[in-house]
Structure formats: C-alpha cells, structure tokens
mmCIF file of C-alpha atoms and ligand atoms in Angstrom:
data_model
loop_
_atom_site.group_PDB
_atom_site.id
_atom_site.type_symbol
_atom_site.label_atom_id
_atom_site.label_comp_id
_atom_site.label_asym_id
_atom_site.label_seq_id
_atom_site.Cartn_x
_atom_site.Cartn_y
_atom_site.Cartn_z
ATOM 1 C CA UNK A 1 95.280 101.085 106.402
ATOM 2 C CA UNK A 2 96.937 101.535 109.778
ATOM 3 C CA UNK A 3 99.899 99.647 111.219
ATOM 4 C CA UNK A 4 97.745 97.347 113.344
ATOM 5 C CA UNK A 5 96.055 96.017 110.201
ATOM 6 C CA UNK A 6 99.391 95.629 108.454
ATOM 7 C CA UNK A 7 100.708 93.641 111.415
ATOM 8 C CA UNK A 8 97.626 91.409 111.369
ATOM 9 C CA UNK A 9 98.083 90.621 107.676
ATOM 10 C CA UNK A 10 101.756 89.786 108.267
ATOM 11 C CA UNK A 11 100.796 87.518 111.133
ATOM 12 C CA UNK A 12 98.182 85.743 109.025
ATOM 13 C CA UNK A 13 100.647 85.271 106.186
ATOM 14 C CA UNK A 14 103.266 83.825 108.524
ATOM 15 C CA UNK A 15 101.234 81.826 111.069
ATOM 16 C CA UNK A 16 97.924 81.216 109.239
ATOM 17 C CA UNK A 17 96.042 82.076 112.417
ATOM 18 C CA UNK A 18 93.868 84.993 113.442
ATOM 19 C CA UNK A 19 91.254 85.475 116.147
ATOM 20 C CA UNK A 20 87.646 86.182 115.277
ATOM 21 C CA UNK A 21 88.075 89.834 116.267
ATOM 22 C CA UNK A 22 91.242 90.234 114.205
ATOM 23 C CA UNK A 23 89.646 88.632 111.179
ATOM 24 C CA UNK A 24 86.490 90.734 111.504
ATOM 25 C CA UNK A 25 88.509 93.937 111.684
ATOM 26 C CA UNK A 26 90.271 93.059 108.417
ATOM 27 C CA UNK A 27 87.048 92.028 106.699
ATOM 28 C CA UNK A 28 85.466 95.340 107.715
ATOM 29 C CA UNK A 29 88.318 97.381 106.268
ATOM 30 C CA UNK A 30 88.150 98.338 102.583
ATOM 31 C CA UNK A 31 91.622 99.851 102.925
ATOM 32 C CA UNK A 32 93.115 96.460 103.894
ATOM 33 C CA UNK A 33 91.926 94.783 100.696
ATOM 34 C CA UNK A 34 94.942 95.154 98.404
ATOM 35 C CA UNK A 35 97.419 94.132 101.096
ATOM 36 C CA UNK A 36 95.261 91.116 102.050
ATOM 37 C CA UNK A 37 94.943 90.036 98.424
ATOM 38 C CA UNK A 38 98.697 90.436 97.821
ATOM 39 C CA UNK A 39 99.524 88.360 100.915
ATOM 40 C CA UNK A 40 96.963 85.712 99.887
ATOM 41 C CA UNK A 41 98.479 85.609 96.406
ATOM 42 C CA UNK A 42 101.932 84.906 97.894
ATOM 43 C CA UNK A 43 100.531 82.174 100.160
ATOM 44 C CA UNK A 44 98.714 80.669 97.173
ATOM 45 C CA UNK A 45 101.898 80.535 95.163
ATOM 46 C CA UNK A 46 103.953 79.076 98.040
ATOM 47 C CA UNK A 47 101.460 76.355 98.962
ATOM 48 C CA UNK A 48 99.565 75.386 95.794
ATOM 49 C CA UNK A 49 101.703 76.924 93.050
ATOM 50 C CA UNK A 50 100.830 78.608 89.785
ATOM 51 C CA UNK A 51 98.580 75.873 88.418
ATOM 52 C CA UNK A 52 94.896 76.656 87.969
ATOM 53 C CA UNK A 53 92.897 73.441 88.166
ATOM 54 C CA UNK A 54 89.870 73.104 85.921
ATOM 55 C CA UNK A 55 86.845 71.045 86.968
ATOM 56 C CA UNK A 56 84.180 70.241 84.412
ATOM 57 C CA UNK A 57 80.817 71.127 85.945
ATOM 58 C CA UNK A 58 77.812 68.977 84.996
ATOM 59 C CA UNK A 59 74.501 70.412 86.194
ATOM 60 C CA UNK A 60 72.377 67.323 85.860
ATOM 61 C CA UNK A 61 69.051 68.162 87.492
ATOM 62 C CA UNK A 62 67.248 71.382 88.393
ATOM 63 C CA UNK A 63 64.684 69.676 90.633
ATOM 64 C CA UNK A 64 65.048 70.484 94.309
ATOM 65 C CA UNK A 65 63.050 69.455 97.375
ATOM 66 C CA UNK A 66 64.456 72.373 99.403
ATOM 67 C CA UNK A 67 63.259 75.932 99.510
ATOM 68 C CA UNK A 68 66.262 78.190 100.137
ATOM 69 C CA UNK A 69 65.081 81.794 100.071
ATOM 70 C CA UNK A 70 67.811 82.996 97.684
ATOM 71 C CA UNK A 71 67.895 80.186 95.141
ATOM 72 C CA UNK A 72 66.103 79.963 91.795
ATOM 73 C CA UNK A 73 65.826 76.176 92.067
ATOM 74 C CA UNK A 74 63.765 76.365 95.305
ATOM 75 C CA UNK A 75 60.731 74.118 95.126
ATOM 76 C CA UNK A 76 58.188 76.954 95.401
ATOM 77 C CA UNK A 77 59.607 78.751 92.369
ATOM 78 C CA UNK A 78 57.012 77.998 89.742
ATOM 79 C CA UNK A 79 58.977 79.883 87.140
ATOM 80 C CA UNK A 80 61.953 77.559 87.439
ATOM 81 C CA UNK A 81 62.435 75.417 84.361
ATOM 82 C CA UNK A 82 62.911 71.889 85.585
ATOM 83 C CA UNK A 83 64.933 69.270 83.762
ATOM 84 C CA UNK A 84 66.631 66.049 84.658
ATOM 85 C CA UNK A 85 69.351 64.512 82.515
ATOM 86 C CA UNK A 86 69.279 60.758 82.086
ATOM 87 C CA UNK A 87 72.135 58.688 83.495
ATOM 88 C CA UNK A 88 73.277 58.106 79.892
ATOM 89 C CA UNK A 89 73.332 61.847 79.205
ATOM 90 C CA UNK A 90 75.329 62.477 82.379
ATOM 91 C CA UNK A 91 77.925 59.856 81.473
ATOM 92 C CA UNK A 92 78.109 61.253 77.924
ATOM 93 C CA UNK A 93 78.860 64.726 79.325
ATOM 94 C CA UNK A 94 81.559 63.215 81.533
ATOM 95 C CA UNK A 95 83.093 61.626 78.443
ATOM 96 C CA UNK A 96 83.101 65.008 76.741
ATOM 97 C CA UNK A 97 84.678 66.589 79.807
ATOM 98 C CA UNK A 98 87.401 63.989 79.646
ATOM 99 C CA UNK A 99 87.924 64.576 75.924
ATOM 100 C CA UNK A 100 88.189 68.313 76.627
ATOM 101 C CA UNK A 101 91.017 67.534 79.037
ATOM 102 C CA UNK A 102 89.291 68.039 82.400
ATOM 103 C CA UNK A 103 90.633 65.494 84.913
ATOM 104 C CA UNK A 104 87.790 66.125 87.369
ATOM 105 C CA UNK A 105 84.048 66.387 86.903
ATOM 106 C CA UNK A 106 81.726 68.000 89.417
ATOM 107 C CA UNK A 107 78.256 66.455 89.245
ATOM 108 C CA UNK A 108 75.863 69.008 90.690
ATOM 109 C CA UNK A 109 72.089 69.114 91.098
ATOM 110 C CA UNK A 110 69.329 70.387 93.340
ATOM 111 C CA UNK A 111 68.225 67.925 95.996
ATOM 112 C CA UNK A 112 66.442 65.691 93.498
ATOM 113 C CA UNK A 113 64.928 62.575 95.092
ATOM 114 C CA UNK A 114 64.763 60.767 91.736
ATOM 115 C CA UNK A 115 68.509 60.337 92.053
ATOM 116 C CA UNK A 116 68.567 57.799 94.848
ATOM 117 C CA UNK A 117 71.978 56.820 96.189
ATOM 118 C CA UNK A 118 71.657 53.627 94.161
ATOM 119 C CA UNK A 119 71.045 55.457 90.872
ATOM 120 C CA UNK A 120 73.784 57.962 91.609
ATOM 121 C CA UNK A 121 76.217 55.210 92.592
ATOM 122 C CA UNK A 122 75.682 53.489 89.249
ATOM 123 C CA UNK A 123 76.491 56.734 87.425
ATOM 124 C CA UNK A 124 79.531 57.371 89.624
ATOM 125 C CA UNK A 125 80.878 53.875 88.786
ATOM 126 C CA UNK A 126 80.597 54.561 85.066
ATOM 127 C CA UNK A 127 82.236 57.966 85.327
ATOM 128 C CA UNK A 128 85.036 56.548 87.486
ATOM 129 C CA UNK A 129 85.600 53.869 84.852
ATOM 130 C CA UNK A 130 86.511 56.710 82.460
ATOM 131 C CA UNK A 131 89.441 57.486 84.744
ATOM 132 C CA UNK A 132 88.015 60.765 86.030
ATOM 133 C CA UNK A 133 88.074 62.182 89.535
ATOM 134 C CA UNK A 134 84.475 62.558 90.689
ATOM 135 C CA UNK A 135 83.145 65.365 92.838
ATOM 136 C CA UNK A 136 79.506 65.234 93.919
ATOM 137 C CA UNK A 137 77.409 68.248 94.868
ATOM 138 C CA UNK A 138 73.944 66.838 95.499
ATOM 139 C CA UNK A 139 73.054 68.151 98.937
ATOM 140 C CA UNK A 140 72.138 66.521 102.203
ATOM 141 C CA UNK A 141 71.982 62.731 102.454
ATOM 142 C CA UNK A 142 72.281 60.150 105.195
ATOM 143 C CA UNK A 143 75.638 58.783 106.252
ATOM 144 C CA UNK A 144 74.703 55.457 104.648
ATOM 145 C CA UNK A 145 74.016 57.147 101.313
ATOM 146 C CA UNK A 146 77.285 59.068 101.504
ATOM 147 C CA UNK A 147 79.025 55.788 102.275
ATOM 148 C CA UNK A 148 77.458 54.030 99.278
ATOM 149 C CA UNK A 149 78.520 56.871 96.978
ATOM 150 C CA UNK A 150 82.039 56.831 98.374
ATOM 151 C CA UNK A 151 82.211 53.073 97.836
ATOM 152 C CA UNK A 152 81.036 53.618 94.261
ATOM 153 C CA UNK A 153 84.163 55.733 93.822
ATOM 154 C CA UNK A 154 83.174 59.349 94.486
ATOM 155 C CA UNK A 155 86.314 61.198 95.583
ATOM 156 C CA UNK A 156 85.094 64.594 96.686
ATOM 157 C CA UNK A 157 81.921 66.295 97.867
ATOM 158 C CA UNK A 158 80.857 69.937 97.881
ATOM 159 C CA UNK A 159 78.343 71.163 100.441
ATOM 160 C CA UNK A 160 78.419 74.800 101.399
ATOM 161 C CA UNK A 161 77.492 75.602 104.972
ATOM 162 C CA UNK A 162 76.088 78.851 103.431
ATOM 163 C CA UNK A 163 76.435 80.665 106.788
ATOM 164 C CA UNK A 164 77.532 79.580 110.277
ATOM 165 C CA UNK A 165 74.943 81.878 111.842
ATOM 166 C CA UNK A 166 72.482 79.165 112.847
ATOM 167 C CA UNK A 167 69.482 81.483 113.221
ATOM 168 C CA UNK A 168 70.166 83.086 109.841
ATOM 169 C CA UNK A 169 70.703 79.677 108.234
ATOM 170 C CA UNK A 170 67.426 78.319 109.521
ATOM 171 C CA UNK A 171 65.570 81.472 108.471
ATOM 172 C CA UNK A 172 66.955 81.477 104.934
ATOM 173 C CA UNK A 173 66.872 77.707 104.404
ATOM 174 C CA UNK A 174 63.434 76.983 105.865
ATOM 175 C CA UNK A 175 62.873 73.399 106.933
ATOM 176 C CA UNK A 176 66.590 72.666 106.983
ATOM 177 C CA UNK A 177 68.617 72.226 110.143
ATOM 178 C CA UNK A 178 72.037 73.735 110.699
ATOM 179 C CA UNK A 179 72.934 70.803 112.887
ATOM 180 C CA UNK A 180 72.199 68.336 110.116
ATOM 181 C CA UNK A 181 74.318 70.295 107.681
ATOM 182 C CA UNK A 182 77.279 70.173 110.075
ATOM 183 C CA UNK A 183 76.598 66.453 110.538
ATOM 184 C CA UNK A 184 76.736 65.949 106.762
ATOM 185 C CA UNK A 185 80.134 67.665 106.554
ATOM 186 C CA UNK A 186 81.519 65.587 109.441
ATOM 187 C CA UNK A 187 80.216 62.349 107.880
ATOM 188 C CA UNK A 188 81.736 63.217 104.509
ATOM 189 C CA UNK A 189 85.107 63.931 106.090
ATOM 190 C CA UNK A 190 85.123 60.747 108.155
ATOM 191 C CA UNK A 191 84.181 58.672 105.105
ATOM 192 C CA UNK A 192 87.353 59.859 103.402
ATOM 193 C CA UNK A 193 85.935 62.357 100.931
ATOM 194 C CA UNK A 194 87.855 65.486 100.137
ATOM 195 C CA UNK A 195 85.335 67.978 101.450
ATOM 196 C CA UNK A 196 84.465 71.326 99.966
ATOM 197 C CA UNK A 197 82.300 73.852 101.727
ATOM 198 C CA UNK A 198 81.804 77.598 101.616
ATOM 199 C CA UNK A 199 79.430 80.447 102.243
ATOM 200 C CA UNK A 200 77.388 83.135 100.608
ATOM 201 C CA UNK A 201 78.482 86.736 101.100
ATOM 202 C CA UNK A 202 75.804 89.392 101.341
ATOM 203 C CA UNK A 203 72.964 87.546 103.039
ATOM 204 C CA UNK A 204 70.565 90.000 104.692
ATOM 205 C CA UNK A 205 71.510 90.268 108.360
ATOM 206 C CA UNK A 206 74.998 88.812 107.901
ATOM 207 C CA UNK A 207 77.794 90.720 109.673
ATOM 208 C CA UNK A 208 81.576 90.738 109.177
ATOM 209 C CA UNK A 209 81.831 88.989 112.554
ATOM 210 C CA UNK A 210 79.624 86.233 111.166
ATOM 211 C CA UNK A 211 81.819 85.959 108.048
ATOM 212 C CA UNK A 212 84.890 85.790 110.300
ATOM 213 C CA UNK A 213 83.257 82.866 112.121
ATOM 214 C CA UNK A 214 82.549 81.232 108.725
ATOM 215 C CA UNK A 215 86.264 81.378 107.858
ATOM 216 C CA UNK A 216 87.234 79.979 111.271
ATOM 217 C CA UNK A 217 84.675 77.205 110.767
ATOM 218 C CA UNK A 218 86.292 76.249 107.419
ATOM 219 C CA UNK A 219 89.608 76.112 109.248
ATOM 220 C CA UNK A 220 88.206 74.099 112.158
ATOM 221 C CA UNK A 221 86.798 71.352 109.917
ATOM 222 C CA UNK A 222 90.018 71.345 107.856
ATOM 223 C CA UNK A 223 88.088 71.986 104.629
ATOM 224 C CA UNK A 224 89.899 70.747 101.526
ATOM 225 C CA UNK A 225 88.085 73.169 99.283
ATOM 226 C CA UNK A 226 86.244 76.409 99.999
ATOM 227 C CA UNK A 227 83.941 78.068 97.484
ATOM 228 C CA UNK A 228 82.405 81.420 98.205
ATOM 229 C CA UNK A 229 80.433 83.891 96.187
ATOM 230 C CA UNK A 230 78.275 86.976 96.451
ATOM 231 C CA UNK A 231 74.550 86.645 96.799
ATOM 232 C CA UNK A 232 73.100 87.447 93.368
ATOM 233 C CA UNK A 233 69.465 88.399 93.932
ATOM 234 C CA UNK A 234 67.037 86.287 91.954
ATOM 235 C CA UNK A 235 63.731 88.073 91.199
ATOM 236 C CA UNK A 236 61.829 84.783 91.301
ATOM 237 C CA UNK A 237 62.726 84.238 94.963
ATOM 238 C CA UNK A 238 61.770 85.913 98.268
ATOM 239 C CA UNK A 239 65.234 87.553 98.330
ATOM 240 C CA UNK A 240 64.735 89.091 94.904
ATOM 241 C CA UNK A 241 64.933 92.676 96.162
ATOM 242 C CA UNK A 242 67.982 92.547 98.409
ATOM 243 C CA UNK A 243 71.210 94.170 97.237
ATOM 244 C CA UNK A 244 73.826 91.928 95.633
ATOM 245 C CA UNK A 245 76.751 90.834 97.754
ATOM 246 C CA UNK A 246 79.654 93.290 97.845
ATOM 247 C CA UNK A 247 82.383 92.072 95.498
ATOM 248 C CA UNK A 248 85.078 93.801 97.496
ATOM 249 C CA UNK A 249 83.988 92.023 100.652
ATOM 250 C CA UNK A 250 83.917 88.721 98.748
ATOM 251 C CA UNK A 251 87.493 89.377 97.696
ATOM 252 C CA UNK A 252 88.581 90.047 101.291
ATOM 253 C CA UNK A 253 86.828 86.874 102.460
ATOM 254 C CA UNK A 254 88.566 84.856 99.725
ATOM 255 C CA UNK A 255 91.939 86.325 100.685
ATOM 256 C CA UNK A 256 91.259 85.545 104.356
ATOM 257 C CA UNK A 257 90.426 81.940 103.448
ATOM 258 C CA UNK A 258 93.745 81.549 101.607
ATOM 259 C CA UNK A 259 95.645 83.114 104.517
ATOM 260 C CA UNK A 260 94.050 80.810 107.093
ATOM 261 C CA UNK A 261 93.733 77.646 104.962
ATOM 262 C CA UNK A 262 96.900 77.849 102.858
ATOM 263 C CA UNK A 263 96.529 74.365 101.335
ATOM 264 C CA UNK A 264 92.881 74.604 100.344
ATOM 265 C CA UNK A 265 91.582 74.589 96.808
ATOM 266 C CA UNK A 266 89.679 77.817 96.266
ATOM 267 C CA UNK A 267 87.611 78.341 93.117
ATOM 268 C CA UNK A 268 87.082 81.645 91.366
ATOM 269 C CA UNK A 269 83.318 81.200 91.107
ATOM 270 C CA UNK A 270 80.899 82.064 88.332
ATOM 271 C CA UNK A 271 78.718 84.159 90.655
ATOM 272 C CA UNK A 272 81.553 86.689 90.901
ATOM 273 C CA UNK A 273 81.984 86.820 87.145
ATOM 274 C CA UNK A 274 78.246 87.423 86.860
ATOM 275 C CA UNK A 275 78.464 90.594 88.941
ATOM 276 C CA UNK A 276 81.753 91.841 87.521
ATOM 277 C CA UNK A 277 83.287 90.684 84.237
ATOM 278 C CA UNK A 278 86.934 89.818 84.842
ATOM 279 C CA UNK A 279 86.258 88.974 88.486
ATOM 280 C CA UNK A 280 87.584 85.453 88.048
ATOM 281 C CA UNK A 281 91.029 86.832 87.194
ATOM 282 C CA UNK A 282 90.833 89.166 90.154
ATOM 283 C CA UNK A 283 90.020 86.222 92.410
ATOM 284 C CA UNK A 284 92.833 84.116 90.928
ATOM 285 C CA UNK A 285 95.163 86.936 91.983
ATOM 286 C CA UNK A 286 93.630 87.117 95.476
ATOM 287 C CA UNK A 287 94.077 83.528 96.631
ATOM 288 C CA UNK A 288 91.981 81.389 94.281
ATOM 289 C CA UNK A 289 93.482 78.497 92.271
ATOM 290 C CA UNK A 290 90.540 76.638 90.695
ATOM 291 C CA UNK A 291 87.925 77.301 88.006
ATOM 292 C CA UNK A 292 84.830 75.260 87.303
ATOM 293 C CA UNK A 293 83.901 75.600 83.624
ATOM 294 C CA UNK A 294 80.404 74.426 82.881
ATOM 295 C CA UNK A 295 80.243 71.428 80.534
ATOM 296 C CA UNK A 296 76.449 71.188 80.569
ATOM 297 C CA UNK A 297 75.116 71.568 77.035
ATOM 298 C CA UNK A 298 72.022 72.873 75.299
ATOM 299 C CA UNK A 299 68.838 73.877 77.107
ATOM 300 C CA UNK A 300 69.920 72.574 80.495
ATOM 301 C CA UNK A 301 72.699 75.144 80.546
ATOM 302 C CA UNK A 302 70.292 78.066 80.886
ATOM 303 C CA UNK A 303 67.659 76.210 82.892
ATOM 304 C CA UNK A 304 69.999 75.615 85.828
ATOM 305 C CA UNK A 305 69.317 79.129 87.065
ATOM 306 C CA UNK A 306 70.289 79.597 90.702
ATOM 307 C CA UNK A 307 70.586 83.310 90.005
ATOM 308 C CA UNK A 308 70.051 85.496 86.904
ATOM 309 C CA UNK A 309 72.656 86.641 84.410
ATOM 310 C CA UNK A 310 74.940 83.669 84.980
ATOM 311 C CA UNK A 311 78.197 84.129 83.087
ATOM 312 C CA UNK A 312 78.762 81.853 80.079
ATOM 313 C CA UNK A 313 75.174 80.497 79.747
ATOM 314 C CA UNK A 314 75.173 81.481 76.082
ATOM 315 C CA UNK A 315 78.611 80.011 75.395
ATOM 316 C CA UNK A 316 79.454 76.447 74.433
ATOM 317 C CA UNK A 317 81.594 74.172 76.604
ATOM 318 C CA UNK A 318 84.306 74.178 73.916
ATOM 319 C CA UNK A 319 84.316 77.969 73.824
ATOM 320 C CA UNK A 320 84.683 78.226 77.625
ATOM 321 C CA UNK A 321 87.473 75.655 77.612
ATOM 322 C CA UNK A 322 89.506 77.708 75.128
ATOM 323 C CA UNK A 323 88.567 80.974 76.805
ATOM 324 C CA UNK A 324 89.688 79.804 80.237
ATOM 325 C CA UNK A 325 92.939 78.387 79.001
ATOM 326 C CA UNK A 326 93.709 81.688 77.276
ATOM 327 C CA UNK A 327 92.806 83.699 80.351
ATOM 328 C CA UNK A 328 94.949 81.520 82.623
ATOM 329 C CA UNK A 329 97.959 81.769 80.343
ATOM 330 C CA UNK A 330 97.517 85.509 79.903
ATOM 331 C CA UNK A 331 97.927 85.779 83.685
ATOM 332 C CA UNK A 332 101.231 83.912 83.550
ATOM 333 C CA UNK A 333 99.674 80.875 85.227
ATOM 334 C CA UNK A 334 99.342 77.332 83.882
ATOM 335 C CA UNK A 335 96.431 74.935 83.456
ATOM 336 C CA UNK A 336 96.667 72.308 86.191
ATOM 337 C CA UNK A 337 97.872 68.843 85.279
ATOM 338 C CA UNK A 338 96.411 65.843 87.063
ATOM 339 C CA UNK A 339 93.571 65.620 89.555
ATOM 340 C CA UNK A 340 94.627 68.690 91.541
ATOM 341 C CA UNK A 341 93.548 67.344 94.912
ATOM 342 C CA UNK A 342 94.277 68.764 98.332
ATOM 343 C CA UNK A 343 97.972 69.242 98.910
ATOM 344 C CA UNK A 344 99.424 68.771 102.355
ATOM 345 C CA UNK A 345 102.442 70.776 103.347
ATOM 346 C CA UNK A 346 101.813 71.832 106.926
HETATM 347 N N1 5AD B 1 73.284 83.850 94.413
HETATM 348 C C1 5AD B 1 74.508 83.318 94.582
HETATM 349 N N2 5AD B 1 74.717 82.020 94.911
HETATM 350 C C2 5AD B 1 73.641 81.236 95.059
HETATM 351 N N3 5AD B 1 73.524 79.938 95.399
HETATM 352 C C3 5AD B 1 72.215 79.611 95.408
HETATM 353 N N4 5AD B 1 71.469 80.687 95.085
HETATM 354 C C4 5AD B 1 72.330 81.718 94.883
HETATM 355 C C5 5AD B 1 72.177 83.094 94.552
HETATM 356 N N5 5AD B 1 70.972 83.643 94.359
HETATM 357 C C6 5AD B 1 74.673 79.101 95.744
HETATM 358 C C7 5AD B 1 74.513 78.421 97.107
HETATM 359 C C8 5AD B 1 74.636 76.954 96.803
HETATM 360 C C9 5AD B 1 75.391 76.965 95.481
HETATM 361 C C10 5AD B 1 75.230 75.740 94.667
HETATM 362 O O1 5AD B 1 74.844 78.087 94.808
HETATM 363 O O2 5AD B 1 75.577 78.838 97.958
HETATM 364 O O3 5AD B 1 75.342 76.223 97.785
HETATM 365 FE FE1 SF4 B 2 68.052 73.474 96.439
HETATM 366 FE FE2 SF4 B 2 70.657 73.998 96.766
HETATM 367 FE FE3 SF4 B 2 69.009 75.830 95.689
HETATM 368 FE FE4 SF4 B 2 68.826 75.265 98.307
HETATM 369 S S1 SF4 B 2 70.616 76.206 97.253
HETATM 370 S S2 SF4 B 2 67.084 75.443 96.859
HETATM 371 S S3 SF4 B 2 69.280 73.038 98.311
HETATM 372 S S4 SF4 B 2 69.536 73.846 94.799
HETATM 373 FE FE1 FES B 3 82.888 80.915 79.383
HETATM 374 FE FE2 FES B 3 84.995 82.700 78.952
HETATM 375 S S1 FES B 3 84.811 81.058 80.380
HETATM 376 S S2 FES B 3 83.128 82.401 77.799
#
C-alpha cells in the first residue's frame, strides 16, 4: 500500500468523509485491506463500543411476488419450498427469542401478499406487548402501509437498496423500480423508523466505483444500519453460474461503511459465514457490531433458502445462541445489553 492510500485511510478515520474516487481507489486495493479493517475496528470501538448486539431472526414466509435474478425465493423458482408460518407461530417464536435473551426480533419474509399490513400490524402489536424491539424486513409497501406498521409499534425496518446502479438494479430485479425503492427508504425514515439498508457485493457488472457510490448513498440517507454480503450463487436462479462475491472486497466495503458511517449498526451476515467459516469474527474485527442468529425452527429453517449452503441451517436456535455467545466472548467482546439501537455521537 502506498502513502496516498495510507493518508486516505487516516482521513477517513478522522473525518469520516471520502470522495467517490478516493473510496473507489481503496476498494480496488487488496493491499489496503488490513489497514482499512484496523481503522474501522478502532472507529467501531470508539463509536459503538465492544458490545455485539444479537437480533433474533424469524423467517416467517418464503413466498415472494418478486423475481430477483439472484434469489432462491424468486417467484419463478419452482424448486423453492414455500411455507408460511401462522401469526400464532410467529408470536411463539418471538416469545422463544425473548426467553433466549434477544431484545430485538427481526421478522423477515419474501414479499408475501397474504401478510397484508393489517395482518402484520396485529402480529407486531402482540410481539411489542412482549416488550421486544421489532424490526421488519418484508419488502416494498406503500407509505400508508409503512405508517400502519409503525403505528402498530414496529421500531425498525430493513430494506437493502441492493445496488445504487439503477440500470443494474432494474436488470437484476425485473419489474421493480429503483425509484420506488428509494421512495420506500425515504418514507421509512420520515415515519420515524430506524432504517437499515445495504447492498450485495459481486453482482455481475458491478464495479468498485458503483460500490463506492453505494457507500456514499448509505451515508447520504443517514442509514441507521447497513447490512452487506457477498452474492452467493444459487443454482436454481438465473445467476446460478456467476462467481461468488469476493470476500476480501466485502470486507473492504464493510470497513469503508464503518469509516464513513461511524454510528451505524453493521451486522456480520450469514452469507459471509456461508462462503468462509469464521468470517463473522473477521467482520466483527473489521467494523461490524451486530449478529442476527436465526430463531426459525424446524423445516422452515432450511426452506428459507435465498442461497445454498446457508450457515447454521442444521443447528438449533439454542445451539446458535450458545455458539454466538461463546464466539463473542472468545474475541474479548461482550453480548449487547438492551435494544442496541442507533447511537448518536456526531
Ligand atoms: N446471495 C446473497 N444474498 C442474497 N440475497 C438474496 N439472494 C441472495 C444470494 N443469492 C440477499 C438480498 C436481500 C437479502 C434478504 O438477501 O440482498 O435483500
Ligand atoms: Fe423476494 Fe427479496 Fe428474494 Fe427479491 S431478494 S426475490 S424481493 S425475497
Ligand atoms: Fe449457528 Fe454457531 S452460530 S452454529
């Protein structure tokens, strides 16, 4: 790594600002990786501390009306195993998440029209009554639906932009509009949700310049949470033959996100662990501060197959809980206490 790169990393660590060109030059540089990760780890510690927040992930429906080219839940995938938990089953999983000591549940599904805003709102009210923080990840809805869910008590919402390259987005997510996705994120923010977004790394045709623009987009919308992961090719989708996303690039993108959004919550995602065992630890040392253990039980756990080989599908929720706690402590970090929401220091 040359001195220019070193200076850029120092600037990012100090000022939390970089231009698109500066960011792209770091993302393109394998040799900058360790220094970026070390700087991101210091920023993580200074802004969000040593706690690793755990969110219990409930994957409640594998039906989806969309057709994203990379995703196993896409509607044209006839091999996808579809299931839909009942509202009672979802609430029961939330109770178990609470009993396991997770202060937050993430309720995630494909874009399943059975779950109208009204049905979802009723579930959210019950889960809120348990005293849990509720994060929804159910895709694109109207502002009125988002408002109803917020009024029912939902605290946070995850909706990845996937890529800020509009042409690429509309090619890979056929029938979806980039503009509408940006509209969804703006509506969520203005309704008072904590908003999580993120992107996929390794999409065919994606450049480091495009990834740099993704990071600047997260900064421009003041994202509270940013989740990224490598594309993991799924053989039952049109992108089944493309190479997997480059883990090293994912790590540089994660470090860049921490440098430019020092207060954000950044999860060490399962997709990374799927490509490289131990990757979650690596990410927790490169800027990340959140993990999302799956609390979905039984058959549903393997049927929610966005991509193949998903880490932990064969494990039980209780096993993952103990495993994660052990792994966090072994790193000299602590399991987060409390809801672990967005901190504001700047
Ligand atoms: N590989 C990695 N991530 C994927 N997602 C969907 N399909 C894949 C895949 N094949 C991600 C998308 C979506 C999130 C829920 O899962 O980014 O937003
Ligand atoms: Fe549906 Fe989300 Fe998969 Fe796209 S990425 S097909 S919206 S579940
Ligand atoms: Fe699932 Fe370790 S987190 S087995």
